[in-house]
Coordinates of C-alpha atoms in Angstrom, one line a residue:
X251 CA 69.0 -10.2 0.8
X252 CA 68.6 -6.6 2.0
X253 CA 65.2 -7.1 3.7
X254 CA 65.5 -7.4 7.5
X255 CA 64.0 -10.6 8.9
X256 CA 62.9 -11.6 12.4
X257 CA 62.4 -15.0 14.0
X258 CA 59.7 -15.9 16.5
X259 CA 60.1 -18.7 19.0
X260 CA 57.0 -20.0 20.7
X261 CA 56.8 -20.5 24.4
X262 CA 54.3 -23.3 23.7
X263 CA 57.1 -25.2 21.9
X264 CA 57.9 -26.3 25.5
X265 CA 61.6 -25.8 24.9
X266 CA 63.7 -25.1 28.1
X267 CA 65.1 -21.6 28.5
X268 CA 68.6 -22.6 27.7
X269 CA 67.5 -24.1 24.4
X270 CA 65.5 -21.0 23.5
X271 CA 68.7 -18.9 24.1
X272 CA 70.8 -21.3 22.0
X273 CA 68.3 -20.9 19.1
X274 CA 68.4 -17.1 19.4
X275 CA 72.2 -17.1 19.3
X276 CA 72.1 -19.3 16.2
X277 CA 69.5 -17.1 14.6
X278 CA 71.6 -14.0 15.1
X279 CA 74.6 -15.7 13.5
X280 CA 72.4 -16.7 10.6
X281 CA 71.5 -13.1 9.9
X282 CA 68.2 -12.6 11.7
X283 CA 68.0 -9.0 12.9
X284 CA 65.4 -9.7 15.7
X285 CA 64.3 -12.6 17.8
X286 CA 60.9 -12.6 19.4
X287 CA 59.2 -14.9 21.9
X288 CA 55.5 -15.7 21.3
X289 CA 53.5 -16.3 24.4
X290 CA 51.4 -19.5 24.5
X291 CA 51.0 -21.0 28.0
X292 CA 54.4 -19.9 29.3
X293 CA 55.9 -16.6 30.2
X294 CA 57.3 -14.8 27.1
X295 CA 58.9 -12.0 29.1
X296 CA 60.8 -14.5 31.2
X297 CA 62.0 -16.3 28.1
X298 CA 63.4 -13.1 26.7
X299 CA 66.2 -13.2 29.4
X300 CA 68.1 -16.2 27.8
X301 CA 67.5 -14.6 24.3
X302 CA 69.1 -11.4 25.5
X303 CA 72.0 -13.3 27.1
X304 CA 72.7 -15.3 23.9
X305 CA 72.7 -12.4 21.4
X306 CA 74.7 -9.3 21.0
X307 CA 73.1 -7.3 18.1
X308 CA 69.7 -8.7 17.3
X309 CA 66.7 -6.9 18.8
X310 CA 64.9 -8.9 21.4
X311 CA 61.1 -8.8 22.1
X312 CA 57.8 -10.3 22.7
X313 CA 55.4 -11.0 19.8
X314 CA 53.4 -10.9 21.8
X315 CA 52.9 -11.0 25.5
X316 CA 49.3 -11.0 26.8
X317 CA 48.9 -7.7 28.6
X318 CA 45.8 -9.0 30.4
X319 CA 47.9 -11.4 32.4
X320 CA 50.1 -8.7 34.0
X321 CA 49.5 -5.5 35.8
X322 CA 51.1 -2.7 33.7
X323 CA 53.4 -1.6 36.5
X324 CA 54.9 -5.2 36.6
X325 CA 55.2 -5.2 32.8
X326 CA 57.1 -1.9 33.0
X327 CA 59.5 -3.2 35.7
X328 CA 60.2 -6.4 33.7
X329 CA 60.7 -4.5 30.5
X330 CA 63.2 -2.1 32.1
X331 CA 65.2 -5.1 33.4
X332 CA 65.1 -6.8 30.0
X333 CA 66.2 -3.6 28.3
X334 CA 69.2 -3.5 30.7
X335 CA 70.0 -7.1 30.1
X336 CA 70.0 -6.6 26.3
X337 CA 71.8 -3.3 26.4
X338 CA 69.0 -1.4 24.9
X339 CA 67.7 -4.0 22.4
X340 CA 64.3 -4.9 24.0
X341 CA 60.9 -4.4 22.4
X342 CA 57.8 -4.8 24.6
X343 CA 55.2 -6.3 22.3
X344 CA 51.7 -6.3 23.8
X345 CA 48.4 -7.7 22.9
X346 CA 45.0 -8.4 24.5
X347 CA 44.6 -12.0 23.3
X348 CA 41.0 -12.9 22.8
X349 CA 38.0 -13.3 25.1
X350 CA 37.9 -17.1 24.8
X351 CA 41.5 -17.5 26.0
X352 CA 41.2 -14.8 28.7
X353 CA 38.1 -16.3 30.1
X354 CA 40.0 -19.6 30.5
X355 CA 42.6 -17.7 32.5
X356 CA 39.9 -16.3 34.8
X357 CA 40.1 -12.8 33.4
X358 CA 36.8 -10.9 33.3
X359 CA 35.7 -9.4 30.0
X360 CA 37.1 -5.9 29.3
X361 CA 37.1 -3.2 26.6
X362 CA 40.3 -4.0 24.8
X363 CA 40.9 -0.6 23.2
X364 CA 40.6 1.4 26.4
X365 CA 42.5 -1.2 28.3
X366 CA 45.6 -1.4 26.1
X367 CA 45.7 2.4 25.6
X368 CA 45.8 3.1 29.3
X369 CA 48.1 0.1 29.9
X370 CA 50.6 1.6 27.5
X371 CA 50.3 5.0 29.2
X372 CA 51.0 3.4 32.6
X373 CA 54.1 1.6 31.3
X374 CA 55.4 4.8 29.9
X375 CA 54.7 6.7 33.1
X376 CA 56.7 4.2 35.1
X377 CA 59.6 4.1 32.7
X378 CA 59.7 8.0 32.6
X379 CA 59.6 8.2 36.5
X380 CA 56.5 10.3 36.4
X381 CA 56.1 11.9 39.8
X382 CA 52.3 12.0 39.4
X383 CA 52.0 8.4 38.1
X384 CA 48.9 7.8 36.0
X385 CA 45.2 8.3 36.8
X386 CA 42.8 6.8 34.2
X387 CA 39.5 5.1 33.9
X388 CA 40.9 1.6 33.8
X389 CA 44.3 1.9 35.6
X390 CA 45.6 4.1 38.4
X391 CA 49.2 4.2 39.7
X392 CA 51.2 6.5 41.8
X393 CA 54.9 7.3 41.4
X394 CA 56.6 3.9 41.0
X395 CA 60.3 3.8 42.1
X396 CA 62.7 1.4 40.3
X397 CA 65.8 -0.2 41.6
X398 CA 67.9 1.6 39.0
X399 CA 67.0 4.1 36.2
X400 CA 65.8 2.5 33.0
X401 CA 68.3 2.3 30.2
X402 CA 65.7 3.9 28.0
X403 CA 62.7 5.8 29.3
X404 CA 61.2 5.6 25.8
X405 CA 61.6 1.9 25.5
X406 CA 59.6 0.9 22.4
X407 CA 56.1 -0.5 22.9
X408 CA 54.5 -2.4 20.0
X409 CA 50.9 -3.3 19.9
X410 CA 49.4 -6.4 18.2
X411 CA 46.5 -5.4 15.9
X412 CA 44.1 -7.2 13.7
X413 CA 41.1 -5.0 13.3
X414 CA 40.8 -1.4 12.1
X415 CA 40.2 0.2 15.5
X416 CA 43.3 -1.5 17.0
X417 CA 45.3 -0.6 14.0
X418 CA 44.3 3.0 14.3
X419 CA 45.2 3.0 18.0
X420 CA 48.6 1.5 17.3
X421 CA 49.2 4.2 14.6
X422 CA 48.3 6.9 17.1
X423 CA 50.2 5.8 20.3
X424 CA 52.5 2.9 19.7
X425 CA 56.1 2.7 18.5
X426 CA 55.3 -0.3 16.3
X427 CA 52.5 -2.6 15.4
X428 CA 52.6 -6.4 15.1
X429 CA 50.4 -7.9 12.4
X430 CA 49.4 -11.5 12.3
X431 CA 47.1 -13.8 10.3
X432 CA 47.0 -11.5 7.3
X433 CA 47.6 -12.1 3.7
X434 CA 49.9 -9.7 2.0
X435 CA 46.9 -7.9 0.5
X436 CA 45.3 -7.6 4.0
X437 CA 48.7 -6.4 5.4
X438 CA 48.8 -3.7 2.7
X439 CA 45.5 -2.4 3.9
X440 CA 46.5 -2.6 7.5
X441 CA 49.7 -0.6 6.8
X442 CA 47.6 2.1 5.2
X443 CA 45.4 2.3 8.3
X444 CA 48.4 2.5 10.6
X445 CA 50.3 5.1 8.5
X446 CA 47.2 7.3 8.1
X447 CA 46.4 7.2 11.8
X448 CA 50.0 8.2 12.7
X449 CA 49.8 11.1 10.3
X450 CA 46.5 12.3 11.7
X451 CA 48.0 12.2 15.2
X452 CA 50.8 14.5 14.0
X453 CA 53.4 11.8 14.0
X454 CA 55.8 10.8 11.3
X455 CA 54.0 7.8 9.7
X456 CA 57.4 6.1 9.1
X457 CA 58.3 6.2 12.7
X458 CA 55.8 3.4 13.5
X459 CA 57.6 0.2 12.6
X460 CA 55.3 -2.5 11.2
X461 CA 56.2 -6.1 11.8
X462 CA 54.2 -9.0 10.5
X463 CA 54.3 -12.6 11.7
X464 CA 54.7 -15.0 8.8
X465 CA 53.8 -18.6 9.7
X466 CA 56.1 -21.1 8.0
X467 CA 56.9 -24.8 7.9
X468 CA 59.9 -25.9 6.0
X469 CA 59.3 -29.1 4.0
X470 CA 57.6 -29.8 0.7
X471 CA 55.8 -33.0 1.7
X472 CA 52.3 -33.8 3.0
X473 CA 53.6 -33.4 6.6
X474 CA 54.3 -29.7 6.1
X475 CA 50.9 -29.3 4.4
X476 CA 49.2 -31.0 7.4
X477 CA 51.2 -28.8 9.8
X478 CA 49.8 -25.7 7.9
X479 CA 46.3 -27.0 8.5
X480 CA 47.0 -27.6 12.2
X481 CA 48.4 -24.1 12.6
X482 CA 45.0 -22.7 11.7
X483 CA 43.5 -24.3 14.8
X484 CA 45.4 -22.0 17.1
X485 CA 43.3 -19.1 15.7
X486 CA 40.1 -20.5 14.5
X487 CA 38.2 -19.8 17.7
X488 CA 39.2 -16.1 17.6
X489 CA 36.0 -13.9 17.3
X490 CA 37.5 -12.3 14.2
X491 CA 38.2 -15.7 12.5
X492 CA 35.4 -15.4 9.8
X493 CA 37.0 -12.1 8.6
X494 CA 40.6 -13.2 9.1
X495 CA 40.2 -16.4 7.2
X496 CA 38.2 -14.9 4.4
X497 CA 34.8 -16.4 5.1
X498 CA 33.2 -12.9 5.0
X499 CA 34.7 -12.4 1.6
X500 CA 33.1 -15.5 0.1
X501 CA 35.7 -18.0 1.2
X502 CA 35.0 -21.4 2.8
X503 CA 33.3 -21.5 6.2
X504 CA 35.3 -22.8 9.1
X505 CA 32.3 -23.4 11.3
X506 CA 32.6 -27.2 11.0
X507 CA 36.3 -26.9 12.1
X508 CA 35.2 -24.7 15.1
X509 CA 32.6 -27.4 16.1
X510 CA 35.3 -30.1 16.0
X511 CA 37.6 -28.0 18.1
X512 CA 34.9 -27.4 20.7
X513 CA 34.2 -31.1 20.7
X514 CA 37.8 -31.8 21.6
X515 CA 38.7 -33.6 18.3
X516 CA 41.6 -31.5 17.1
X517 CA 42.9 -34.2 14.8
X518 CA 39.6 -34.2 12.8
X519 CA 39.5 -30.4 13.0
X520 CA 42.9 -30.1 11.4
X521 CA 41.8 -32.5 8.7
X522 CA 38.7 -30.4 8.1
X523 CA 40.7 -27.2 7.4
X524 CA 40.6 -26.5 3.7
X525 CA 44.2 -26.6 2.4
X526 CA 43.7 -23.4 0.4
X527 CA 42.9 -21.6 3.6
X528 CA 45.9 -22.9 5.4
X529 CA 48.3 -22.2 2.5
X530 CA 47.3 -18.5 2.5
X531 CA 48.5 -18.1 6.1
X532 CA 51.2 -20.7 6.5
X533 CA 53.9 -20.9 3.8
X534 CA 55.5 -24.4 3.4
X535 CA 58.2 -25.6 1.2
X536 CA 61.9 -24.5 1.2
X537 CA 63.8 -21.4 2.2
X538 CA 63.1 -19.8 -1.1
X539 CA 59.4 -20.1 -0.7
X540 CA 59.6 -18.6 2.8
X541 CA 61.7 -15.7 1.6
X542 CA 59.4 -15.1 -1.3
X543 CA 56.4 -14.9 1.0
X544 CA 58.3 -12.6 3.3
X545 CA 59.2 -10.4 0.3
X546 CA 55.4 -10.1 -0.5
X547 CA 54.8 -8.7 2.9
X548 CA 57.7 -6.3 2.5
X549 CA 56.3 -5.1 -0.8
X550 CA 53.0 -4.5 1.0
X551 CA 54.8 -2.0 3.3
X552 CA 55.8 -4.3 6.2
X553 CA 59.1 -3.2 7.7
X554 CA 59.9 -6.4 9.5
X555 CA 58.6 -9.8 8.4
X556 CA 59.0 -12.3 11.3
X557 CA 59.2 -16.0 10.5
X558 CA 57.2 -18.1 12.9
X559 CA 58.0 -21.8 12.4
X560 CA 55.0 -24.2 12.9
X561 CA 55.5 -27.8 14.2
X562 CA 55.4 -30.8 11.9
X563 CA 54.8 -34.1 13.6
X564 CA 56.1 -32.6 16.9
X565 CA 59.2 -31.0 15.5
X566 CA 59.0 -27.2 15.5
X567 CA 61.8 -27.0 13.0
X568 CA 63.7 -24.1 14.4
X569 CA 67.2 -25.5 13.6
X570 CA 66.0 -26.4 10.1
X571 CA 64.6 -22.9 9.5
X572 CA 67.7 -21.1 10.9
X573 CA 70.1 -23.3 8.9
X574 CA 68.1 -22.9 5.7
X575 CA 68.1 -19.1 6.1
X576 CA 71.8 -18.8 6.9
X577 CA 73.6 -17.2 3.9
X578 CA 70.4 -16.0 2.4
X579 CA 69.7 -13.1 4.7
X580 CA 73.2 -11.9 5.4

């Protein structure tokens, strides 16, 4: 298989750092060209250290880290250290999460587009050793000394994007974009927005790498189908859920599911997710089914499909996924 493929390991899997590193090493041996850490309730950047230590060639990154949790100067310092630890293989993937989650963390509401644009600028100013720092409307920073020069002053910054305005921003300023919760058809439209925005900004449209998270659950039984429904719950409270899950296009409403989540009955909420909705966003079956779905995203213009295993009955299935892909992506 000539298509590059990434793997995402969830911090919310609760795996210890040593295990995360061991999985990353196994994924590299199996042929995965990138290993990302998804931030749940842990620290994705911290977990990138064992990933970097366990790999030699695969790129290492966050897909994604919540920028709202960290001052941009701290993110820049940590990214510089991770790039050194990985010998120039690190990708800083940033997002703004959603207002519901951030409110739970005690973060006041903010304008996401302005925030992430200036955040990116601060990180770049720190890495470049700008003597004037950065003076914006959201962030201000003076010259920030680092213990040692960054391995790459132009360390790649990828932005998570779902809506058209964030996609346009990513095309204009980012080194890459991380798509999520998109059908191949939606990804195709998103790719067009990113490429057009990059071109309008005077950039080479192909210079912006487009990655897309592909939720998967290996297994052909009812357990995997249930895991697909449960995966929807992680995103059903997102403000953009009606658009992301197709309700605005005439698909089934997930309002009943949202009400059950708010009531704290996640088991009933998962049962209430229409299987056809879950199956659009979470591919389940064997390795061939996962690869076929990844190929659909590649055909839509995605440069790097990133498999994101979902748990079935408590088992995240990383070993199963990695073993199933070995020999198919090398």
